[in-house]
Each structure stands twice: as structure tokens, then as C-alpha cells.
mmCIF file of C-alpha atoms and ligand atoms in Angstrom:
data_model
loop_
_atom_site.group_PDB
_atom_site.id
_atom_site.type_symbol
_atom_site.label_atom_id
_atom_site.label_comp_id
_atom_site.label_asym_id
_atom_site.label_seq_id
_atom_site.Cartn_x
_atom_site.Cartn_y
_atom_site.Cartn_z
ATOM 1 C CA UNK R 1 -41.304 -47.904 52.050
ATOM 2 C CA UNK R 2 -41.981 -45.086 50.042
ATOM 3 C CA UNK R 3 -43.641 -42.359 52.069
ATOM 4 C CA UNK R 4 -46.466 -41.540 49.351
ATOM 5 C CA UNK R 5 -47.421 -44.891 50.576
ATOM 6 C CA UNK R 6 -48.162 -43.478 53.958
ATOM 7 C CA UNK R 7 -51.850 -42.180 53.510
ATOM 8 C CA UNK R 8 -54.034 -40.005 55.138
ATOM 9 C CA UNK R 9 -55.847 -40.743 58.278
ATOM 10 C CA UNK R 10 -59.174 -39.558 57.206
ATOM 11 C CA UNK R 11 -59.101 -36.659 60.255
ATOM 12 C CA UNK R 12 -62.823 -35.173 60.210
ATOM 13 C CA UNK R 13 -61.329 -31.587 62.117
ATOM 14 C CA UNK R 14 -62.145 -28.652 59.723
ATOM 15 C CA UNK R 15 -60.240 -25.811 62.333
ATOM 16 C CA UNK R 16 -59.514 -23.622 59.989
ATOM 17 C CA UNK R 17 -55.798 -21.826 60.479
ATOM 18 C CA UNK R 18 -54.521 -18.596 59.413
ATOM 19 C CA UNK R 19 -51.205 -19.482 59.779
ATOM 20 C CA UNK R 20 -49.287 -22.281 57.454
ATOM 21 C CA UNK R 21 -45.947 -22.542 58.998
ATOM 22 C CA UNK R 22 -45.618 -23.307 63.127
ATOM 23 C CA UNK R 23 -42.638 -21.372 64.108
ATOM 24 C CA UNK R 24 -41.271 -20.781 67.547
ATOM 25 C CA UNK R 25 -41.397 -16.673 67.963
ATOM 26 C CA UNK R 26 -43.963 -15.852 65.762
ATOM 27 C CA UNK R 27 -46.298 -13.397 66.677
ATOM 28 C CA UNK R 28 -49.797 -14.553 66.260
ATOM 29 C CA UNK R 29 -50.887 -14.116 69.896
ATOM 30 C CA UNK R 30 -50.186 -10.473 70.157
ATOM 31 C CA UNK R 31 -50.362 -9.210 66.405
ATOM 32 C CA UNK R 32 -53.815 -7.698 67.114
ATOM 33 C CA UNK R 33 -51.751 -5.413 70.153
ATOM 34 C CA UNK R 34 -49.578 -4.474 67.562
ATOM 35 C CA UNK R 35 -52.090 -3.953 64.745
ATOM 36 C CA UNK R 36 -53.520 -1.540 67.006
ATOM 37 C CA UNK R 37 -51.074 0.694 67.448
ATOM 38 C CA UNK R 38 -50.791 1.002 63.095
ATOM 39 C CA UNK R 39 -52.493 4.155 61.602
ATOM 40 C CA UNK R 40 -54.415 3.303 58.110
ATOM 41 C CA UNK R 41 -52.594 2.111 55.434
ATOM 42 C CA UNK R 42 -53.068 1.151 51.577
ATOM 43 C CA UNK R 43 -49.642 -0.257 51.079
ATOM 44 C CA UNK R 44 -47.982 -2.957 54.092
ATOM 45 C CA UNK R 45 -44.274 -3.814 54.421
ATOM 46 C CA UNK R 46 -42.621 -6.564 56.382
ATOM 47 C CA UNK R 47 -39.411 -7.083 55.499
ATOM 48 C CA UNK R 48 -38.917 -10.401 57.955
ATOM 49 C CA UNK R 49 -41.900 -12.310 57.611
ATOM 50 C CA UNK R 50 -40.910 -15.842 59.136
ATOM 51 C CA UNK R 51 -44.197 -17.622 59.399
ATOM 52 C CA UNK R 52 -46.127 -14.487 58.640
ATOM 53 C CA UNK R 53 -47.716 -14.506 62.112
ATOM 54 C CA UNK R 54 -48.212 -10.073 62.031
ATOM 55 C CA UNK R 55 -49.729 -10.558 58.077
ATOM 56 C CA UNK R 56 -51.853 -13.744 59.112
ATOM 57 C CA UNK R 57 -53.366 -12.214 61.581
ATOM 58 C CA UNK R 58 -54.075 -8.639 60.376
ATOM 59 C CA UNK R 59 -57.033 -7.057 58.068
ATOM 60 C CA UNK R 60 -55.065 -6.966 54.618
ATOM 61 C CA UNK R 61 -54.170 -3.997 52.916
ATOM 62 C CA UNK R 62 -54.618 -3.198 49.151
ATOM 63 C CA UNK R 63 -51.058 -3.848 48.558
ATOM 64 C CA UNK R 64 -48.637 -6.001 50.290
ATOM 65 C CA UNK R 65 -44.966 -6.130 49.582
ATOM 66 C CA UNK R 66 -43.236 -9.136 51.563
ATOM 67 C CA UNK R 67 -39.660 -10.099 52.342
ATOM 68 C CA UNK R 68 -37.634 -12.837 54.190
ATOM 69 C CA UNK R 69 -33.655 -13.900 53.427
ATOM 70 C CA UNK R 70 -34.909 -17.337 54.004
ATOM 71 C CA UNK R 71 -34.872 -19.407 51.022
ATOM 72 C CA UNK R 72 -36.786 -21.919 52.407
ATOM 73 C CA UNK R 73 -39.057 -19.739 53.961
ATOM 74 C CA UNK R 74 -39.498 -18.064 50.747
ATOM 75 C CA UNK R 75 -39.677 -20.881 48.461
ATOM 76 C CA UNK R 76 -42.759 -22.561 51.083
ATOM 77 C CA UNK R 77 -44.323 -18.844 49.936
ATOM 78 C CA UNK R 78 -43.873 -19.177 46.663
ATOM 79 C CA UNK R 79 -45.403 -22.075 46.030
ATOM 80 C CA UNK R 80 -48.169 -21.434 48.288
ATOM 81 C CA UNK R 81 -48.760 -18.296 45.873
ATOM 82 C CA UNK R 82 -48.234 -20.444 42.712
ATOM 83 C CA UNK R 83 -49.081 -23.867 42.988
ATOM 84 C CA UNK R 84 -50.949 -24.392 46.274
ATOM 85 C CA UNK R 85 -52.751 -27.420 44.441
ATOM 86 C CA UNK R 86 -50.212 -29.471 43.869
ATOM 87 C CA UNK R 87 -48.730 -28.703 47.616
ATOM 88 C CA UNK R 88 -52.008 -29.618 48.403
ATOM 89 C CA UNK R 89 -52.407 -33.274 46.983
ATOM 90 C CA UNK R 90 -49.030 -33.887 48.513
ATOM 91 C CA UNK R 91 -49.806 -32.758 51.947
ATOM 92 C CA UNK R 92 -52.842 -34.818 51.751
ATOM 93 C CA UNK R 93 -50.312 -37.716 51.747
ATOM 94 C CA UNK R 94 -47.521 -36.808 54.096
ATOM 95 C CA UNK R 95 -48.892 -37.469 57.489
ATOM 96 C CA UNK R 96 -46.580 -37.475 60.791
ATOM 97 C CA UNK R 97 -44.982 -40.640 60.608
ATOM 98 C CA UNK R 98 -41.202 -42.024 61.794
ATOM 99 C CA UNK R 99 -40.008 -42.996 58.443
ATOM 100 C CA UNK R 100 -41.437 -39.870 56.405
ATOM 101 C CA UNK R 101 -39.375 -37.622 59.257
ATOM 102 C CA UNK R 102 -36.308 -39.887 58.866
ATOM 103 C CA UNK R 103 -36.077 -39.834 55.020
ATOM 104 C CA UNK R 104 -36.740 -36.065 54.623
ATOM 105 C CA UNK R 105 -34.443 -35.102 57.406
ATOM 106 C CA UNK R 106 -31.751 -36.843 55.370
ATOM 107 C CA UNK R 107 -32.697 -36.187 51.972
ATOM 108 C CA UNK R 108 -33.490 -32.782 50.480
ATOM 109 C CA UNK R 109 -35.502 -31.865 47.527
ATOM 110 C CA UNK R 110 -34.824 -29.929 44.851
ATOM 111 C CA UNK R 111 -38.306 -29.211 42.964
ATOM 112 C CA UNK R 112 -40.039 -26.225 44.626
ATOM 113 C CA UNK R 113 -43.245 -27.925 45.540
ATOM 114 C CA UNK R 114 -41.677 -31.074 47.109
ATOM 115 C CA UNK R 115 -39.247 -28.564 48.961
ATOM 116 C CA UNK R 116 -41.964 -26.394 50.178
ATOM 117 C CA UNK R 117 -43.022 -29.827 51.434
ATOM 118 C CA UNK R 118 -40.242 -31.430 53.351
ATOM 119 C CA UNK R 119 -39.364 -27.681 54.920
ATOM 120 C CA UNK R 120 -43.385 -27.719 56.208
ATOM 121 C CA UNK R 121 -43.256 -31.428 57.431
ATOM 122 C CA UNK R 122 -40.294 -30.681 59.015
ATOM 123 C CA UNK R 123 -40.832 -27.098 60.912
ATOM 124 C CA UNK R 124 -44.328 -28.152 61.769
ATOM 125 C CA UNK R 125 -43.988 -31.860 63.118
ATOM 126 C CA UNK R 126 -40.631 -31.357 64.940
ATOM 127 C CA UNK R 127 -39.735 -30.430 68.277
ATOM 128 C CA UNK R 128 -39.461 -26.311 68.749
ATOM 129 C CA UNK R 129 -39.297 -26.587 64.906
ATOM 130 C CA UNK R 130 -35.802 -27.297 65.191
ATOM 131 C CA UNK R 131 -36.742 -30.230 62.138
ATOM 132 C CA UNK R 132 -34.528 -32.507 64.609
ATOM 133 C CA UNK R 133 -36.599 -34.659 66.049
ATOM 134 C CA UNK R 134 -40.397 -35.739 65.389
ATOM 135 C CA UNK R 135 -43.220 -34.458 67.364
ATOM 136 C CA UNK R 136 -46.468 -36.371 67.520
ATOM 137 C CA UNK R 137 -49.260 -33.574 67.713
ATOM 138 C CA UNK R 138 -52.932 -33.961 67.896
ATOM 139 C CA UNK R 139 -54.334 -36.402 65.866
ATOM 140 C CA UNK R 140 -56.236 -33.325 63.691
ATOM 141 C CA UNK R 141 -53.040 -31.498 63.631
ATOM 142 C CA UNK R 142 -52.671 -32.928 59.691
ATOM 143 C CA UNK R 143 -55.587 -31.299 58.735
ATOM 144 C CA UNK R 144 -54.907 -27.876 60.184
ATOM 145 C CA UNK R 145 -52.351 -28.022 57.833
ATOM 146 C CA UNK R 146 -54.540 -28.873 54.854
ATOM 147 C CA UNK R 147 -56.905 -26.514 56.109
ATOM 148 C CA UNK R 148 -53.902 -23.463 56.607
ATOM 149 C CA UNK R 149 -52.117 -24.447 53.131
ATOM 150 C CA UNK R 150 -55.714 -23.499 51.433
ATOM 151 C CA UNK R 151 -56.372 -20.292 53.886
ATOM 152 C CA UNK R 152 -52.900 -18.807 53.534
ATOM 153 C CA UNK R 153 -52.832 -19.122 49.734
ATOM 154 C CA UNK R 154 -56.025 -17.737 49.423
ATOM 155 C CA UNK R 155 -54.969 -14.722 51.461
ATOM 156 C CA UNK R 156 -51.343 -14.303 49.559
ATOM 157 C CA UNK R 157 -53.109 -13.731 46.264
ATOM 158 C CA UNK R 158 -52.227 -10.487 44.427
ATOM 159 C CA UNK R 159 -49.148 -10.379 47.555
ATOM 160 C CA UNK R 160 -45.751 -9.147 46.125
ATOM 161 C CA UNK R 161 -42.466 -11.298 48.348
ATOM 162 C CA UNK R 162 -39.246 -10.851 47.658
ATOM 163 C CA UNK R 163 -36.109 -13.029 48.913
ATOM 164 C CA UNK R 164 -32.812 -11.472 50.288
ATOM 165 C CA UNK R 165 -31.589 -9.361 53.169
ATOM 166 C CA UNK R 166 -33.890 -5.742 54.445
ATOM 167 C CA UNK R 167 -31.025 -3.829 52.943
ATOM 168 C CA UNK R 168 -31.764 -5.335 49.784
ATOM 169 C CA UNK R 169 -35.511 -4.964 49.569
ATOM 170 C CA UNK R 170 -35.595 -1.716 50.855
ATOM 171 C CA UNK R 171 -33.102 -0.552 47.755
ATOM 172 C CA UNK R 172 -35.573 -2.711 45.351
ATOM 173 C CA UNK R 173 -39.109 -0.570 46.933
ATOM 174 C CA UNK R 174 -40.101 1.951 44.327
ATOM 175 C CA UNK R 175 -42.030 3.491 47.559
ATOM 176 C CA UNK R 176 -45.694 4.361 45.787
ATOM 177 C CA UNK R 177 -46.345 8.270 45.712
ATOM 178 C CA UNK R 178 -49.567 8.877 48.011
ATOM 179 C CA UNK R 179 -50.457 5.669 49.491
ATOM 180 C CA UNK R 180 -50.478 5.474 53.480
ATOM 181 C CA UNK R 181 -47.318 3.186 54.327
ATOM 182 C CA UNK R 182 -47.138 1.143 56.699
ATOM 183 C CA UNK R 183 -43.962 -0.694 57.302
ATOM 184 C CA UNK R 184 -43.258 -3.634 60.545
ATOM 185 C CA UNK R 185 -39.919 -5.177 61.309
ATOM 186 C CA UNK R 186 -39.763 -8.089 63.542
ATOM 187 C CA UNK R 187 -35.694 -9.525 62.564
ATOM 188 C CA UNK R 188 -34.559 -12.191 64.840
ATOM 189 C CA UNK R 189 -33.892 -10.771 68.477
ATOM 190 C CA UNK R 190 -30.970 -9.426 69.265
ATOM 191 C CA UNK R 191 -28.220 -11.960 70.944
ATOM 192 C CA UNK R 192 -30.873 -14.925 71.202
ATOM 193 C CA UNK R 193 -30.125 -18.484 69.833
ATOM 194 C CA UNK R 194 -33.182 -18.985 67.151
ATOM 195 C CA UNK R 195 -34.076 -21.276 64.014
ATOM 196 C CA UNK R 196 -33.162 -18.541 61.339
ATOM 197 C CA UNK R 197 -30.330 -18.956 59.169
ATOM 198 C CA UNK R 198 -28.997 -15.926 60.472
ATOM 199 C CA UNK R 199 -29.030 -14.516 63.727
ATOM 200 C CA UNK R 200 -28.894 -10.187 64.172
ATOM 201 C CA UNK R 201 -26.253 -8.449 65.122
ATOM 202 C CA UNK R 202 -26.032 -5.048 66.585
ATOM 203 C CA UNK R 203 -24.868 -3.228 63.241
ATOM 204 C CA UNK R 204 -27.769 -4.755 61.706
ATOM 205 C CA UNK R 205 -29.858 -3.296 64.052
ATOM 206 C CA UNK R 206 -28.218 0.213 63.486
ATOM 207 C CA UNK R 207 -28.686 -0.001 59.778
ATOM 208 C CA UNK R 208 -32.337 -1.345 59.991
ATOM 209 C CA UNK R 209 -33.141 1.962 62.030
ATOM 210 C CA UNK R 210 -31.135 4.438 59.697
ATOM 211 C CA UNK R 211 -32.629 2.982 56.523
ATOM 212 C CA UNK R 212 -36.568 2.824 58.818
ATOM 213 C CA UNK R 213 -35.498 6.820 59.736
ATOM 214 C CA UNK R 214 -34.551 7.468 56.377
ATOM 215 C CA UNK R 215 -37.451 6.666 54.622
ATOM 216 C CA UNK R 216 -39.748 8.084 57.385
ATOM 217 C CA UNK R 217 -42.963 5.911 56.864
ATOM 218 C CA UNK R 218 -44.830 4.911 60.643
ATOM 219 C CA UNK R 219 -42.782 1.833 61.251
ATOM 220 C CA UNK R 220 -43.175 -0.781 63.963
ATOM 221 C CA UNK R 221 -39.870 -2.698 65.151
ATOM 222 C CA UNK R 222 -40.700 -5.454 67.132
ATOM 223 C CA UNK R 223 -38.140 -6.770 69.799
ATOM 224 C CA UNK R 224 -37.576 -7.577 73.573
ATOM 225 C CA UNK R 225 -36.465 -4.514 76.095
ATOM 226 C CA UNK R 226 -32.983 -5.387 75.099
ATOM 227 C CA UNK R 227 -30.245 -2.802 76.527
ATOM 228 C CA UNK R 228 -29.208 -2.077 73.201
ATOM 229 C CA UNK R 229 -31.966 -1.580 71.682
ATOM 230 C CA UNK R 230 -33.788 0.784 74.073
ATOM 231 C CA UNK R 231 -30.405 2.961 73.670
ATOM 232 C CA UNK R 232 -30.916 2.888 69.711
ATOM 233 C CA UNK R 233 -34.065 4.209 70.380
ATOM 234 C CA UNK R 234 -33.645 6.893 72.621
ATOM 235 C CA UNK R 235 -30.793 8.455 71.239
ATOM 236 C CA UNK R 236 -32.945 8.560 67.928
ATOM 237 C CA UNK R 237 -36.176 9.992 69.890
ATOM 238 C CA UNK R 238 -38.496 7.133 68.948
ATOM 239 C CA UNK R 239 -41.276 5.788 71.052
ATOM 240 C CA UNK R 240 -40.745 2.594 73.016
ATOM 241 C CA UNK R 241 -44.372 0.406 73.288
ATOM 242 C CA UNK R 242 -44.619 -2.555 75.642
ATOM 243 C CA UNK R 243 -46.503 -5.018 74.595
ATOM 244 C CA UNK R 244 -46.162 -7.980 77.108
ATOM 245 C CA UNK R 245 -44.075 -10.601 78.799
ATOM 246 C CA UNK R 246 -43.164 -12.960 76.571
ATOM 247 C CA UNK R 247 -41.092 -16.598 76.593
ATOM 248 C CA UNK R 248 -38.063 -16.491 74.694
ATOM 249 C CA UNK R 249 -35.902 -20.090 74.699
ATOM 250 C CA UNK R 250 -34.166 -19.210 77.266
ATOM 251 C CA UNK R 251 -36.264 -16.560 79.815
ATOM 252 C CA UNK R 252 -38.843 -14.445 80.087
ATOM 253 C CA UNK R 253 -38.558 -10.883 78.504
ATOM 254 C CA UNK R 254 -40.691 -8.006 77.901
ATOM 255 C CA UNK R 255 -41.437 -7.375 74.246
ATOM 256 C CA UNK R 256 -41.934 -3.916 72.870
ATOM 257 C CA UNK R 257 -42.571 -2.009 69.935
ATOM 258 C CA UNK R 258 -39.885 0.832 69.086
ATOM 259 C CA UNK R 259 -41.877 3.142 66.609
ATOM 260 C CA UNK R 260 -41.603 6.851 65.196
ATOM 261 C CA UNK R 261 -45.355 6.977 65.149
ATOM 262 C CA UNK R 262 -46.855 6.696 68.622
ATOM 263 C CA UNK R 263 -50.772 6.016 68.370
ATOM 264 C CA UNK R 264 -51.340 9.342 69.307
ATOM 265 C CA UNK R 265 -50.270 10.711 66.025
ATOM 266 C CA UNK R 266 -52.701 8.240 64.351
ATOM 267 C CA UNK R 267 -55.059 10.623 64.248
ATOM 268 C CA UNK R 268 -52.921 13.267 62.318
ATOM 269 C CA UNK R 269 -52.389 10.564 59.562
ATOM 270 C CA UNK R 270 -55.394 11.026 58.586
ATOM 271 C CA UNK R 271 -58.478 8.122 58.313
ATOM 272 C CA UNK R 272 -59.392 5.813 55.675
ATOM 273 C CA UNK R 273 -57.336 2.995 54.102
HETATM 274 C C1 SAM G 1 -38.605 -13.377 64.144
HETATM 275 S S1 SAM G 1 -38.745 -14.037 62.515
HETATM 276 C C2 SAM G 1 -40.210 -13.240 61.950
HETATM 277 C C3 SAM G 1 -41.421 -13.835 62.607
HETATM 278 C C4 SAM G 1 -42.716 -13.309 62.059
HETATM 279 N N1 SAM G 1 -42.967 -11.930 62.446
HETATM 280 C C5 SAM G 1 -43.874 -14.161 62.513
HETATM 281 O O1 SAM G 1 -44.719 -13.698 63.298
HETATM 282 O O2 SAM G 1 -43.944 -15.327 62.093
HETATM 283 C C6 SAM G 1 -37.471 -13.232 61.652
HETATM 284 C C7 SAM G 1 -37.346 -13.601 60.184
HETATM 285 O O3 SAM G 1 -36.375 -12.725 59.604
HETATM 286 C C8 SAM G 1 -35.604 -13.437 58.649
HETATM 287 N N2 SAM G 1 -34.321 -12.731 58.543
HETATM 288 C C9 SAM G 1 -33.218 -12.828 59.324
HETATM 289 N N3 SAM G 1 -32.266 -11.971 58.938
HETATM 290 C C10 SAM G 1 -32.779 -11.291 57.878
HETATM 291 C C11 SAM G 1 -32.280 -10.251 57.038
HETATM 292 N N4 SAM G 1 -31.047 -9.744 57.216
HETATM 293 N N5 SAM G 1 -33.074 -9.772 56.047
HETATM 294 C C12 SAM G 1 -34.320 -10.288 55.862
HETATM 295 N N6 SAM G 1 -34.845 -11.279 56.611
HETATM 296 C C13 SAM G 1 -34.089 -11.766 57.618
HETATM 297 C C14 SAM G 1 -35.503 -14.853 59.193
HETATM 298 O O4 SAM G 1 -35.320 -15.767 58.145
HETATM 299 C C15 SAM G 1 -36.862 -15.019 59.897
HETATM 300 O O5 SAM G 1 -37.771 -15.698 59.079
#
């Protein structure tokens, strides 16, 4: 069977969703914590977005500038940014269903739309998003996505993301002459199995802090209160925020916010966005 054949179940839910892609580690629930702690900004900068929990979930700025090394990840953006409609009409079709799973677990596509497609169906209706093994949600959980693949492209208009490694897209930033910066790094943590193409290694961590202290904008690095990573920032004098307990795979950790702009110092920034 063909799996356009497999139509809709006419789901009534209209829960509208900010966020498109369902991806373990994302940071939806505490993104308002660590909003807070940003002074005003014009111009935002994540150079890891994943499933864009931080930009989903924040007031936009006037300019955005987005990154992840993820072709998948960036392709599903893309095309959200693009050619939503015709993601649309498809996703109106591909409902979570055995044979749908099977074939696109097996198969890959190679036209952007249809790729966006299989990469959502498969992140979203699998277990942990490992796009292993089929998970039956909620019976409205097919419209959420309908609902999120309108919301999100709606809210990516006029958004500039780029695809390839921090190292790259810092080099590629012509960094705008008075705007208020604001720049958020949330890589994949440090020695922890994950979904991502590429885990993070320690020197990655070191050169994601030189090239943050080099360019000297308030930036946010998200991460858990990982040995290494609370030495990194105290030998380079930069704040250390908890934010909360948090479930990783494997345990329970404490996830902070390593910043060289403390919220205290908000107020020096200066007001106004
Ligand atoms: C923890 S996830 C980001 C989650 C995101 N903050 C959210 O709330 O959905 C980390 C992302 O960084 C990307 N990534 C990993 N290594 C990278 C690198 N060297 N340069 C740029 N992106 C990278 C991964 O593809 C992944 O999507």
C-alpha cells in the first residue's frame, strides 16, 4: 500500500503548538527561566537550534540569525521557511501508522519537502525520537503537528538559518554595528549519549567559549553542572546560573546557565529592544 493512501483521521483538536519538531532535550519547559535572565536585544543568535525549543518559546527579536550542523534538522527548517504548503498537504496525509513508519525508516527521500517529511514522521512518532521504533500518541497528536507546521512557519518568516558547525557560522556573522546582541548556546551535553549526529567533546567546548569571549556579546551557554564545564567557567570568571533539576537519559542533573552577563548587569545594557 502506498502510504498517501493512508488518510487523515478527521481529528477535531485545534491545540495550537509552538514547537514543530518533538525532540528529547529541548528546552521548552524552562526557556522562559532562561529568557529571563537575557537583557534586550534587536538581533538573536543560536547557533544549535535542535527543535528550536529557546526560539519557540521566546518574544522574537527584529532579527534572528539561526544555525544547526544538522542537515536534516536544517532542511525540516528550510522548508518550513519556504514551502510550508506543500509540507502541509503532505502532513495532512501521513498519519501514525505501522506501514508509513516501516517504509520511511527504510527508504529515504531525496526532495526537500518529502525529506522534511519522513525526518518529522520519524522524530515525532518514534520512541525518545530515536526514529526506531513507532510510538502511538494521542489520537490529536496528528493535528498538533498540522497545527505546529503552520505556527512555526509563520514565526520563521524574515528568520536568517544557516547549516554547518558554530565555528563556521560564527566566521560567516557580519556582527551588525549597534544592535543589542544577544547570543544562546545550548550544543549537545557534554559526555551524554543523545540523537545528534554529533556528540561534544571537551575541545569543542573550549573553542565555543574562546570564540563566545572573543566576540563579547551577553551570551547564555546552556548545560548540566558538568565538572568540566564549571572549571571552564571559573577559570574564565563567568557566572554560573542554575536553572533546575533536569532528566537526562540516563540521571538526573542540574542544568545551568554559564554566562558573562549576570542579570544584574541587565540594567547597565541599557532598555528597549
Ligand atoms: C541540545 S540540541 C539543541 C536543542 C534546542 N535548544 C531545543 O530546545 O530544541 C543541540 C543541537 O546542536 C546541533 N549541533 C551539534 N554539534 C554542533 C556543532 N558543532 N555546530 C552546530 N550545531 C551542532 C545538533 O544537531 C542539535 O540539533
Amino acid at each position: 500500500m502506498g502510504w498517501g493512501n493512508l488518510l487523515q483521521s478527521n481529528a477535531s483538536s485545534k491545540m495550537l503548538m509552538n514547537m514543530v519538531l518533538r525532540r528529547l532535550g529541548n528546552k521548552k519547559k524552562i526557556a522562559h527561566k532562561i529568557y529571563s535572565l537575557f537583557p534586550a536585544h534587536s538581533v538573536y543568535i543560536e547557533p544549535f537550534f535542535g527543535a528550536g525549543g529557546m526560539f519557540f518559546n521566546k518574544p522574537r527579536a527584529k532579527h534572528n540569525i539561526l544555525n544547526d550542523n544538522d542537515e536534516e534538522v536544517h532542511n525540516l527548517f528550510w522548508v518550513l521557511q519556504r514551502n510550508h504548503s506543500e509540507l502541509l498537504e503532505i502532513a495532512k496525509q501521513a498519519v501514525q501508522h505501522e506501514s508509513l513508519f516501516t517504509h520511511w525508516k527504510k527508504n529515504k527521500e531525496t526532495t526537500p519537502v518529502l525529506r522534511a517529511m519522513r525526518f518529522l514522521y520519524l522524530s515525532n512518532y518514534s520512541f525518545m525520537g530515536k526514529m526506531d521504533t513507532l510510538k502511538i500518541g494521542p489520537t490529536h497528536s496528528h493535528q498538533i503537528m498540522l497545527d505546529a507546521i503552520e505556527k512555526t512557519s509563520s514565526m520563521l518568516e524574515g528568520v536568517v538559518f544557516t547549516k554547518g558547525c558554530f565555528r563556521d557560522m560564527f566566521r560567516k556573522i557580519n556582527f551588525p554595528e549597534h544592535q543589542k546582541i544577544v547570543i544562546y548556546c545550548d550544543p549537545p551535553y557534554l559526555d551524554t549519549d543523545n540523537n545528534y549526529q554529533a556528540g561534544f567533546c571537551k575541545q569543542d567546548v573550549i573553542d565555543l567559549f574562546d570564540l563566545l569571549q572573543q566576540y563579547d556579546y551577553p551570551f547564555y551557554y546552556s548545560e548540566f553542572n558538568h565538572p568540566f564545564i564549571v572549571e571552564q567557567a571559573k577559570e574564565r570568571s563567568l557566572d554560573i546560573i542554575t536553572i533546575g533539576e533536569r532528566q537526562s537519559l540516563k540521571n538526573r542533573s542540574t542544568e545551568i546557565v554559564v554566562t558573562n552577563h549576570p542579570v544584574w548587569s541587565n540594567s547597565l545594557f541599557g532598555g528597549g529592544v
